Amino acid sequence: TATSLEAVREYAAAMEALSNGRHADALKSFSNAVDVDPNFGLAYAGMAVASRNLQQQQNAEKYINLALQRIDRMTDREKYRTRGYSYSLRGNAQKCVEEYSTLVSLYPSDVAAHNNLARCHGMLRNIPKALEQARLAAAILPKRSLYRFNVSMYASYGSDFQTGEREAQALQQMDPNTRNGFTAL
């Protein structure tokens, strides 16, 4: 729903940075995208995600509100994603599960939706469902360290320490520079 290729390019760079744990870079690229297209609602939602990951809750709330103000300009898929993240950010785990469940039923290969649905289930302390969704995300993008980290953590939360350790070690081999492997282990 962006109005320029430059905004889409910045958004794509932001998503790549975000999925690789470079949250400050992601925030900068999302910000560049809205500088180019001030009505690019999904970029504001991305700014909310990056801000929260940088422990900037107040900014995350501000950006998700800006995204919601532009929801009428989004595709249905973008609407589910934005509302789902809004519910997650505000701690409404049940509504979060509803939005992301609908999203993954419509778009089963949406890796971010599976990952976020895992988080929502985790907020509800439904660790088996969280682990199931984390595994689906990791199956779609098996070399993405974030998804392997989540599988490790949810397995450990569910007292499957053998799987948690195995996934943490795989994560360390896949990306020796990430601190997530050590955290998971």
Backbone as a chain_set.jsonl record, in Angstrom:
{"seq": "TATSLEAVREYAAAMEALSNGRHADALKSFSNAVDVDPNFGLAYAGMAVASRNLQQQQNAEKYINLALQRIDRMTDREKYRTRGYSYSLRGNAQKCVEEYSTLVSLYPSDVAAHNNLARCHGMLRNIPKALEQARLAAAILPKRSLYRFNVSMYASYGSDFQTGEREAQALQQMDPNTRNGFTAL", "coords": {"N": [[0.806, -1.213, 0.0], [2.119, 1.133, -0.197], [3.058, 4.257, -1.713], [5.242, 4.697, -3.285], [8.177, 3.399, -4.908], [10.57, 3.863, -3.621], [9.818, 4.099, -0.929], [8.966, 1.479, -0.496], [11.377, 0.145, -0.899], [12.882, 1.082, 1.297], [11.276, 0.063, 3.328], [11.568, -2.705, 2.893], [14.308, -2.982, 3.451], [14.227, -2.3, 6.125], [12.674, -4.393, 7.204], [14.358, -6.549, 6.752], [16.535, -5.835, 8.384], [15.223, -5.829, 10.854], [14.458, -8.521, 11.148], [16.905, -9.62, 11.502], [17.696, -8.787, 13.935], [18.694, -6.203, 14.132], [17.678, -3.67, 15.368], [17.802, -0.845, 15.682], [18.735, -0.044, 13.169], [16.588, -0.95, 11.671], [14.525, 0.693, 12.629], [15.411, 3.158, 11.685], [15.278, 2.764, 8.876], [12.514, 2.21, 8.549], [11.551, 4.673, 9.363], [12.622, 6.278, 7.345], [11.072, 5.308, 5.261], [8.497, 6.283, 5.93], [9.038, 8.954, 5.772], [9.245, 9.281, 3.05], [6.725, 8.36, 2.251], [4.219, 9.443, 3.924], [1.769, 8.256, 4.577], [2.08, 5.551, 4.79], [1.071, 3.107, 6.4], [1.845, 0.515, 7.336], [4.571, 0.792, 7.639], [4.705, 2.493, 9.838], [3.726, 0.715, 11.736], [5.842, -1.071, 11.722], [7.774, 0.616, 12.8], [6.79, 0.726, 15.367], [7.226, -1.91, 16.23], [10.063, -2.074, 16.083], [10.722, -0.05, 17.9], [9.678, -1.059, 20.297], [11.289, -3.317, 20.558], [13.617, -2.02, 21.098], [13.229, -1.258, 23.638], [11.64, 0.994, 23.949], [8.915, 1.796, 24.875], [6.967, 3.87, 24.996], [7.338, 5.22, 22.558], [6.751, 3.091, 20.875], [4.001, 2.768, 21.354], [3.093, 5.226, 20.375], [3.754, 4.991, 17.63], [2.267, 2.716, 16.837], [-0.275, 3.696, 17.129], [-0.259, 5.667, 15.146], [-0.08, 4.007, 12.945], [-2.543, 2.639, 13.133], [-4.255, 4.738, 12.647], [-4.099, 4.885, 9.952], [-5.209, 2.641, 8.933], [-7.303, 2.209, 7.193], [-6.19, 2.451, 4.722], [-4.849, 0.182, 4.205], [-4.148, -3.192, 3.055], [-6.155, -6.166, 3.522], [-4.559, -8.148, 4.697], [-2.463, -6.623, 5.792], [-3.943, -5.191, 7.641], [-4.767, -7.18, 9.511], [-2.252, -7.872, 10.489], [-1.37, -5.44, 11.62], [-3.379, -4.84, 13.533], [-3.144, -7.135, 15.108], [-0.544, -6.838, 16.12], [-0.906, -4.505, 17.559], [-2.662, -5.36, 19.578], [-0.96, -7.198, 20.846], [1.087, -5.507, 21.745], [-0.29, -4.013, 23.601], [-0.976, -5.849, 25.457], [-3.242, -7.468, 25.195], [-3.71, -10.454, 24.917], [-5.515, -12.477, 24.08], [-7.082, -11.307, 22.003], [-4.994, -10.776, 20.319], [-4.17, -13.382, 19.631], [-6.464, -14.118, 18.202], [-6.438, -12.331, 15.953], [-3.921, -12.925, 14.701], [-4.252, -15.672, 14.308], [-6.294, -15.75, 12.43], [-4.923, -14.472, 10.378], [-2.796, -16.32, 9.803], [-4.337, -18.434, 8.958], [-5.352, -17.509, 6.581], [-3.028, -16.839, 5.207], [-0.853, -19.031, 5.145], [1.935, -19.203, 4.876], [3.044, -17.016, 6.03], [5.539, -16.012, 7.739], [6.211, -14.159, 9.758], [3.742, -13.764, 10.927], [3.249, -16.281, 12.076], [5.359, -16.3, 13.905], [4.673, -14.106, 15.538], [2.201, -14.987, 16.453], [3.035, -17.106, 18.007], [4.235, -15.668, 20.079], [1.966, -14.421, 21.177], [0.504, -16.642, 22.091], [2.36, -17.454, 23.967], [2.165, -15.33, 25.77], [-0.259, -15.968, 26.871], [0.458, -18.128, 28.276], [0.311, -20.54, 26.997], [2.193, -22.71, 26.211], [2.646, -25.081, 24.617], [1.209, -24.437, 22.223], [2.524, -22.078, 21.545], [5.108, -23.053, 21.029], [4.521, -24.726, 18.873], [3.788, -22.827, 16.89], [6.165, -21.363, 16.737], [7.848, -23.319, 15.744], [6.698, -23.691, 13.225], [7.291, -21.21, 12.045], [10.097, -21.37, 12.047], [10.398, -23.541, 10.352], [9.646, -22.491, 7.925], [11.54, -20.48, 7.447], [14.351, -21.654, 7.978], [16.989, -20.841, 8.424], [16.974, -18.485, 9.708], [17.92, -16.827, 12.442], [16.428, -15.725, 14.584], [13.991, -17.15, 14.647], [14.806, -19.734, 15.216], [15.897, -19.282, 17.723], [13.542, -18.688, 19.133], [12.215, -21.172, 19.024], [13.97, -22.689, 20.583], [13.725, -21.348, 23.072], [10.92, -21.565, 23.69], [10.684, -24.341, 23.768], [12.275, -24.898, 26.0], [10.836, -23.425, 27.934], [8.648, -25.057, 28.043], [9.627, -27.191, 29.401], [11.098, -28.997, 27.912], [14.02, -29.527, 27.842], [16.073, -30.768, 26.509], [15.499, -30.447, 23.757], [15.494, -27.653, 23.749], [18.19, -27.114, 24.354], [19.46, -28.368, 22.162], [18.478, -26.842, 20.008], [19.488, -24.334, 20.732], [22.229, -24.799, 20.522], [22.368, -25.347, 17.785], [21.647, -22.871, 16.842], [23.835, -21.348, 17.742], [25.836, -22.457, 16.129], [24.889, -21.742, 13.642], [24.91, -18.949, 13.723], [27.445, -17.684, 15.043], [28.042, -15.242, 16.197], [25.829, -14.181, 17.407], [24.209, -13.206, 20.378], [21.983, -14.441, 21.203], [22.108, -17.216, 21.042], [23.685, -17.936, 23.231], [22.077, -16.913, 25.26], [19.77, -18.503, 25.0], [20.864, -21.03, 25.52]], "CA": [[0.0, 0.0, 0.0], [2.979, 2.309, -0.297], [2.841, 4.999, -2.957], [6.473, 4.861, -4.067], [9.14, 2.308, -4.83], [11.575, 4.224, -2.617], [9.258, 3.73, 0.377], [8.987, 0.018, -0.432], [12.783, -0.245, -0.73], [13.235, 1.348, 2.699], [10.52, -0.89, 4.143], [12.22, -4.014, 2.741], [15.568, -2.922, 4.21], [13.855, -2.302, 7.542], [12.239, -5.744, 7.569], [15.565, -7.382, 6.791], [17.256, -5.474, 9.605], [14.418, -6.26, 11.995], [14.512, -9.974, 11.294], [18.268, -9.98, 11.896], [17.969, -8.241, 15.255], [19.304, -4.875, 14.065], [16.466, -2.887, 15.596], [18.04, 0.585, 15.421], [18.77, 0.097, 11.707], [15.21, -1.131, 11.2], [13.772, 1.905, 12.954], [15.853, 4.208, 10.754], [14.731, 2.498, 7.539], [11.062, 2.43, 8.606], [11.378, 6.125, 9.424], [12.875, 6.767, 5.985], [9.913, 4.941, 4.443], [7.38, 7.209, 6.183], [9.442, 10.266, 5.258], [8.914, 9.255, 1.634], [5.274, 8.155, 2.135], [3.671, 9.65, 5.276], [0.56, 7.461, 4.799], [2.462, 4.141, 4.726], [0.711, 2.624, 7.73], [2.608, -0.648, 7.771], [5.889, 1.259, 8.081], [4.526, 2.956, 11.214], [3.643, -0.492, 12.564], [7.223, -1.534, 11.848], [8.445, 1.505, 13.756], [6.336, 0.303, 16.692], [7.942, -3.149, 16.555], [11.473, -1.753, 16.339], [10.802, 0.734, 19.138], [9.482, -1.96, 21.435], [12.494, -4.13, 20.678], [14.655, -1.147, 21.658], [12.752, -0.903, 24.974], [11.056, 2.338, 23.878], [7.484, 1.489, 24.894], [6.173, 5.056, 24.681], [7.423, 5.411, 21.111], [6.024, 1.989, 20.246], [2.569, 3.118, 21.434], [2.861, 6.34, 19.452], [3.815, 4.529, 16.25], [1.156, 1.818, 16.51], [-1.445, 4.564, 16.964], [-0.157, 6.258, 13.811], [-0.424, 2.945, 11.985], [-3.988, 2.392, 13.208], [-4.932, 5.875, 12.01], [-3.998, 4.695, 8.505], [-5.62, 1.263, 8.651], [-8.228, 2.172, 6.048], [-5.38, 2.463, 3.502], [-4.098, -1.076, 4.192], [-4.78, -4.418, 2.565], [-6.68, -6.97, 4.631], [-3.427, -8.797, 5.354], [-1.788, -5.605, 6.601], [-4.836, -4.86, 8.759], [-4.626, -8.236, 10.527], [-0.909, -7.761, 11.075], [-1.301, -4.224, 12.435], [-4.243, -5.01, 14.709], [-2.541, -8.165, 15.949], [0.587, -6.274, 16.858], [-1.461, -3.545, 18.508], [-3.145, -6.134, 20.727], [0.21, -7.732, 21.529], [1.767, -4.397, 22.407], [-1.12, -3.545, 24.714], [-1.178, -6.939, 26.401], [-4.506, -8.173, 24.99], [-3.212, -11.667, 24.277], [-6.576, -13.232, 23.422], [-7.377, -10.653, 20.719], [-3.779, -10.979, 19.538], [-4.276, -14.736, 19.087], [-7.535, -14.12, 17.202], [-5.997, -11.648, 14.727], [-2.857, -13.67, 14.034], [-4.786, -16.966, 13.868], [-6.97, -15.494, 11.153], [-3.896, -14.156, 9.388], [-2.094, -17.534, 9.346], [-5.265, -19.301, 8.222], [-5.447, -16.946, 5.23], [-1.688, -16.784, 4.608], [-0.11, -20.005, 5.95], [3.392, -19.072, 4.78], [3.443, -15.729, 6.616], [6.433, -16.394, 8.825], [6.1, -13.194, 10.855], [2.472, -14.018, 11.604], [3.461, -17.455, 12.941], [6.23, -15.886, 14.999], [3.906, -13.258, 16.45], [1.188, -15.827, 17.085], [3.752, -17.812, 19.078], [4.375, -14.724, 21.195], [0.646, -14.234, 21.789], [0.238, -17.854, 22.871], [3.255, -17.386, 25.119], [1.582, -14.385, 26.734], [-1.351, -16.697, 27.524], [1.111, -19.279, 28.904], [-0.001, -21.745, 26.245], [3.52, -22.992, 25.662], [2.604, -26.01, 23.483], [0.793, -23.707, 21.014], [3.608, -21.151, 21.214], [6.175, -23.849, 20.421], [4.029, -25.158, 17.556], [3.885, -21.708, 15.959], [7.589, -21.053, 16.556], [8.391, -24.348, 14.846], [6.224, -23.397, 11.868], [8.093, -20.089, 11.551], [11.451, -21.867, 11.788], [10.35, -24.44, 9.19], [9.548, -21.666, 6.728], [12.856, -19.843, 7.274], [15.173, -22.385, 8.95], [18.291, -20.216, 8.679], [16.747, -17.199, 10.367], [18.288, -17.12, 13.83], [15.36, -15.344, 15.518], [12.983, -18.201, 14.749], [15.448, -20.86, 15.923], [15.969, -18.851, 19.119], [12.219, -18.835, 19.737], [11.966, -22.6, 19.219], [14.754, -23.078, 21.752], [13.167, -20.785, 24.3], [9.616, -22.162, 23.996], [10.914, -25.734, 24.173], [12.74, -24.854, 27.39], [9.708, -23.004, 28.775], [7.771, -26.216, 28.177], [10.419, -28.207, 30.113], [11.796, -29.886, 26.989], [15.338, -28.911, 27.885], [16.924, -31.395, 25.496], [15.243, -29.732, 22.501], [15.961, -26.281, 23.944], [19.649, -27.1, 24.234], [19.814, -28.715, 20.786], [18.186, -25.672, 19.17], [20.438, -23.27, 21.098], [23.521, -25.141, 19.914], [22.224, -25.15, 16.343], [21.658, -21.419, 16.656], [25.216, -20.899, 17.889], [26.583, -22.873, 14.94], [24.376, -20.989, 12.507], [25.307, -17.549, 13.859], [28.301, -17.656, 16.23], [28.154, -13.878, 16.762], [24.609, -13.749, 18.089], [24.162, -13.491, 21.806], [20.783, -15.227, 21.466], [22.479, -18.608, 21.264], [24.116, -18.061, 24.627], [20.907, -16.67, 26.092], [18.917, -19.699, 24.946], [21.554, -22.132, 26.179]], "C": [[0.846, 1.273, 0.0], [2.774, 2.97, -1.654], [4.105, 5.194, -3.777], [7.388, 3.659, -3.881], [10.221, 2.594, -3.793], [11.085, 3.849, -1.213], [9.289, 2.215, 0.555], [10.421, -0.487, -0.227], [13.227, -0.054, 0.716], [12.537, 0.356, 3.632], [11.181, -2.271, 4.085], [13.542, -4.056, 3.513], [15.283, -2.973, 5.705], [13.45, -3.695, 8.004], [13.426, -6.694, 7.654], [16.357, -7.105, 8.069], [16.521, -5.984, 10.839], [14.543, -7.763, 12.216], [15.909, -10.477, 11.646], [18.679, -9.335, 13.215], [18.65, -6.887, 15.266], [18.178, -3.841, 14.169], [16.65, -1.391, 15.335], [18.089, 0.85, 13.913], [17.369, -0.022, 11.123], [14.393, 0.131, 11.441], [14.129, 3.037, 11.997], [15.25, 3.999, 9.364], [13.21, 2.649, 7.504], [10.758, 3.924, 8.612], [11.616, 6.76, 8.058], [11.68, 6.474, 5.08], [8.748, 5.902, 4.672], [7.749, 8.637, 5.815], [9.067, 10.378, 3.777], [7.397, 9.173, 1.426], [4.646, 8.252, 3.526], [2.392, 8.86, 5.577], [0.815, 5.961, 4.751], [2.29, 3.524, 6.116], [1.538, 1.459, 8.226], [4.021, -0.266, 8.21], [5.809, 1.819, 9.504], [4.427, 1.764, 12.168], [5.038, -1.082, 12.768], [8.022, -0.686, 12.818], [8.049, 1.139, 15.184], [7.081, -0.949, 17.139], [9.395, -2.842, 16.924], [11.623, -0.982, 17.647], [10.633, -0.16, 20.366], [10.707, -2.828, 21.652], [13.674, -3.337, 21.234], [14.274, -0.657, 23.055], [12.215, 0.529, 25.043], [9.536, 2.206, 23.777], [6.624, 2.687, 24.503], [6.186, 5.343, 23.175], [6.66, 4.311, 20.375], [4.523, 2.279, 20.241], [2.232, 4.239, 20.447], [2.806, 5.84, 18.008], [2.674, 3.571, 15.902], [-0.131, 2.622, 16.359], [-1.438, 5.246, 15.604], [-0.488, 5.232, 12.731], [-1.926, 2.714, 11.962], [-4.787, 3.535, 12.582], [-4.955, 5.741, 10.486], [-4.51, 3.321, 8.067], [-6.562, 1.16, 7.463], [-7.479, 2.174, 4.713], [-4.611, 1.152, 3.313], [-4.885, -2.192, 3.517], [-5.324, -5.185, 3.773], [-5.552, -7.636, 5.407], [-2.698, -7.819, 6.279], [-2.637, -5.213, 7.816], [-4.727, -5.896, 9.872], [-3.292, -8.102, 11.251], [-0.837, -6.566, 12.042], [-2.16, -4.351, 13.693], [-3.656, -6.045, 15.664], [-1.391, -7.613, 16.769], [0.111, -5.261, 17.894], [-1.95, -4.26, 19.766], [-1.979, -6.703, 21.532], [0.897, -6.655, 22.352], [1.017, -3.949, 23.659], [-1.486, -4.645, 25.697], [-2.506, -7.669, 26.279], [-4.201, -9.452, 24.198], [-4.306, -12.436, 23.54], [-6.937, -12.63, 22.06], [-6.179, -10.797, 19.771], [-3.817, -12.354, 18.861], [-5.328, -14.776, 17.984], [-7.073, -13.5, 15.882], [-4.944, -12.465, 13.981], [-3.317, -15.053, 13.587], [-5.516, -16.814, 12.536], [-5.94, -15.246, 10.057], [-3.2, -15.424, 8.894], [-3.043, -18.506, 8.649], [-5.42, -18.814, 6.778], [-4.125, -16.988, 4.476], [-0.765, -17.723, 5.387], [1.408, -19.889, 5.872], [3.898, -17.741, 5.33], [4.24, -15.998, 7.89], [6.322, -15.443, 10.022], [4.801, -13.406, 11.633], [2.587, -15.227, 12.533], [4.302, -17.071, 14.154], [5.467, -15.042, 16.022], [2.793, -14.022, 17.144], [1.815, -16.648, 18.211], [3.887, -16.915, 20.299], [3.054, -14.545, 21.929], [0.259, -15.446, 22.627], [1.122, -17.891, 24.114], [2.736, -16.445, 26.194], [0.439, -15.041, 27.513], [-0.844, -17.927, 28.287], [0.695, -20.599, 28.276], [1.263, -22.131, 25.483], [3.474, -24.032, 24.534], [2.197, -25.317, 22.176], [1.882, -22.73, 20.578], [4.737, -21.893, 20.499], [5.772, -24.321, 19.026], [4.177, -24.039, 16.526], [5.337, -21.317, 15.705], [8.237, -22.056, 15.606], [7.943, -24.116, 13.405], [7.019, -22.248, 11.26], [9.497, -20.567, 11.178], [11.482, -22.813, 10.586], [10.296, -23.648, 7.887], [10.886, -21.009, 6.41], [13.842, -20.462, 8.274], [16.526, -21.747, 9.263], [18.162, -18.842, 9.322], [16.907, -17.424, 11.864], [17.179, -16.777, 14.833], [14.369, -16.479, 15.726], [13.546, -19.436, 15.455], [15.59, -20.531, 17.408], [14.623, -19.072, 19.803], [11.857, -20.3, 19.958], [12.709, -23.076, 20.462], [14.117, -22.597, 23.052], [11.825, -21.427, 24.666], [9.748, -23.63, 24.385], [11.36, -25.773, 25.639], [11.635, -24.417, 28.346], [8.758, -24.158, 29.027], [8.466, -27.408, 28.824], [11.026, -29.264, 29.205], [13.207, -29.322, 26.817], [16.291, -29.506, 26.85], [16.742, -30.694, 24.145], [15.736, -28.295, 22.608], [17.46, -26.167, 23.768], [20.083, -27.384, 22.794], [19.598, -27.515, 19.849], [19.143, -24.521, 19.47], [21.809, -23.544, 20.485], [23.479, -24.977, 18.394], [22.273, -23.658, 16.008], [23.08, -20.875, 16.763], [26.068, -21.283, 16.68], [26.177, -22.042, 13.728], [24.874, -19.544, 12.533], [26.139, -17.397, 15.133], [28.387, -16.287, 16.913], [26.909, -13.425, 17.509], [24.676, -14.11, 19.573], [22.937, -14.342, 22.152], [21.087, -16.685, 21.713], [22.911, -18.854, 22.697], [22.957, -17.853, 25.577], [20.035, -17.917, 26.144], [19.564, -20.859, 25.694], [21.578, -21.912, 27.681]], "O": [[0.318, 2.37, 0.181], [2.368, 2.322, -2.62], [4.057, 5.793, -4.852], [7.375, 2.995, -2.845], [10.731, 1.672, -3.157], [11.858, 3.337, -0.403], [9.603, 1.724, 1.64], [10.649, -1.433, 0.528], [13.874, -0.929, 1.292], [13.128, -0.127, 4.598], [11.334, -2.93, 5.114], [13.854, -5.059, 4.155], [16.012, -3.614, 6.462], [13.846, -4.128, 9.086], [13.479, -7.548, 8.538], [16.794, -8.032, 8.751], [17.141, -6.512, 11.763], [14.714, -8.218, 13.348], [16.074, -11.631, 12.044], [19.857, -9.332, 13.573], [19.14, -6.458, 16.31], [17.786, -3.224, 13.178], [15.742, -0.741, 14.818], [17.551, 1.85, 13.436], [17.005, 0.708, 10.201], [13.659, 0.583, 10.562], [13.257, 3.783, 11.552], [14.768, 4.948, 8.747], [12.669, 3.165, 6.526], [9.826, 4.382, 7.95], [10.895, 7.675, 7.66], [11.319, 7.293, 4.235], [8.08, 6.297, 3.717], [6.863, 9.455, 5.57], [8.631, 11.431, 3.313], [6.849, 9.83, 0.541], [4.552, 7.248, 4.231], [1.973, 8.804, 6.733], [-0.131, 5.176, 4.678], [3.238, 3.435, 6.896], [1.899, 1.408, 9.402], [4.602, -0.933, 9.065], [6.738, 1.64, 10.291], [4.973, 1.796, 13.27], [5.371, -1.537, 13.863], [8.849, -1.201, 13.571], [8.864, 1.228, 16.102], [7.517, -1.042, 18.286], [9.891, -3.299, 17.954], [12.55, -1.237, 18.416], [11.362, -0.025, 21.349], [11.122, -3.054, 22.789], [14.617, -3.914, 21.776], [14.911, 0.247, 23.596], [12.325, 1.192, 26.075], [8.947, 2.471, 22.729], [5.656, 2.536, 23.758], [5.151, 5.672, 22.594], [6.001, 4.574, 19.369], [3.851, 2.06, 19.233], [1.205, 4.193, 19.77], [1.913, 6.222, 17.25], [2.165, 3.609, 14.782], [-0.988, 2.27, 15.548], [-2.486, 5.391, 14.976], [-1.108, 5.565, 11.721], [-2.521, 2.605, 10.89], [-5.875, 3.316, 12.048], [-5.74, 6.408, 9.812], [-4.258, 2.896, 6.94], [-6.609, 0.125, 6.798], [-8.086, 1.92, 3.673], [-3.818, 1.021, 2.38], [-6.112, -2.146, 3.421], [-4.983, -4.875, 4.915], [-5.585, -7.683, 6.636], [-2.362, -8.159, 7.413], [-2.103, -4.939, 8.891], [-4.608, -5.538, 11.044], [-3.222, -8.208, 12.476], [-0.305, -6.683, 13.145], [-1.717, -4.007, 14.789], [-3.668, -5.855, 16.88], [-1.277, -7.885, 17.964], [0.673, -5.176, 18.986], [-1.683, -3.818, 20.883], [-2.009, -6.692, 22.763], [1.246, -6.87, 23.512], [1.627, -3.555, 24.653], [-2.218, -4.409, 26.657], [-2.868, -8.424, 27.18], [-4.406, -9.519, 22.986], [-4.047, -12.995, 22.474], [-7.081, -13.357, 21.078], [-6.353, -10.924, 18.559], [-3.531, -12.476, 17.67], [-5.111, -15.398, 16.944], [-7.289, -14.076, 14.816], [-5.057, -12.675, 12.773], [-2.822, -15.564, 12.582], [-5.373, -17.642, 11.636], [-6.073, -15.752, 8.943], [-3.026, -15.593, 7.687], [-2.604, -19.318, 7.835], [-5.599, -19.618, 5.864], [-4.101, -17.152, 3.256], [0.026, -17.259, 6.208], [2.103, -20.431, 6.731], [5.056, -17.381, 5.117], [3.678, -16.185, 8.969], [6.338, -15.886, 11.171], [4.768, -13.245, 12.853], [2.078, -15.199, 13.654], [4.003, -17.463, 15.282], [5.604, -15.245, 17.228], [2.472, -13.739, 18.298], [1.19, -16.86, 19.25], [3.675, -17.359, 21.427], [3.022, -14.519, 23.159], [-0.251, -15.303, 23.738], [0.681, -18.309, 25.185], [2.851, -16.728, 27.387], [0.201, -14.709, 28.674], [-1.632, -18.671, 28.87], [0.719, -21.644, 28.926], [1.38, -21.907, 24.278], [4.211, -23.877, 23.56], [2.785, -25.589, 21.129], [2.135, -22.571, 19.384], [5.258, -21.42, 19.49], [6.589, -24.315, 18.105], [4.641, -24.28, 15.412], [5.698, -20.976, 14.579], [9.068, -21.693, 14.773], [8.718, -24.32, 12.471], [7.384, -22.302, 10.085], [10.022, -20.211, 10.123], [12.488, -22.878, 9.879], [10.834, -24.081, 6.868], [11.318, -20.982, 5.257], [14.136, -19.857, 9.305], [17.144, -22.086, 10.272], [19.152, -18.123, 9.459], [16.112, -18.136, 12.477], [17.016, -17.479, 15.831], [13.951, -16.741, 16.854], [12.834, -20.102, 16.206], [15.42, -21.407, 18.256], [14.567, -19.585, 20.921], [11.255, -20.637, 20.977], [12.143, -23.783, 21.296], [13.991, -23.357, 24.011], [11.612, -21.795, 25.822], [9.004, -24.113, 25.238], [10.873, -26.59, 26.42], [11.505, -24.968, 29.439], [8.135, -24.241, 30.086], [7.941, -28.521, 28.793], [11.431, -30.325, 29.681], [13.538, -28.726, 25.792], [17.203, -28.83, 26.374], [17.723, -30.386, 23.468], [16.331, -27.772, 21.666], [17.951, -25.245, 23.117], [20.972, -26.715, 22.269], [20.442, -27.22, 19.004], [19.562, -23.811, 18.556], [22.468, -22.631, 19.989], [24.449, -24.518, 17.789], [22.87, -23.251, 15.012], [23.484, -20.032, 15.961], [26.929, -20.511, 16.258], [27.011, -21.686, 12.895], [25.218, -18.981, 11.493], [25.61, -17.027, 16.181], [28.764, -16.198, 18.081], [26.932, -12.39, 18.176], [25.143, -15.185, 19.95], [22.85, -14.897, 23.247], [20.406, -17.334, 22.507], [22.546, -19.862, 23.301], [22.858, -18.54, 26.593], [19.611, -18.336, 27.221], [18.887, -21.588, 26.419], [22.12, -22.737, 28.417]]}, "num_chains": 1, "name": "protein.A"}
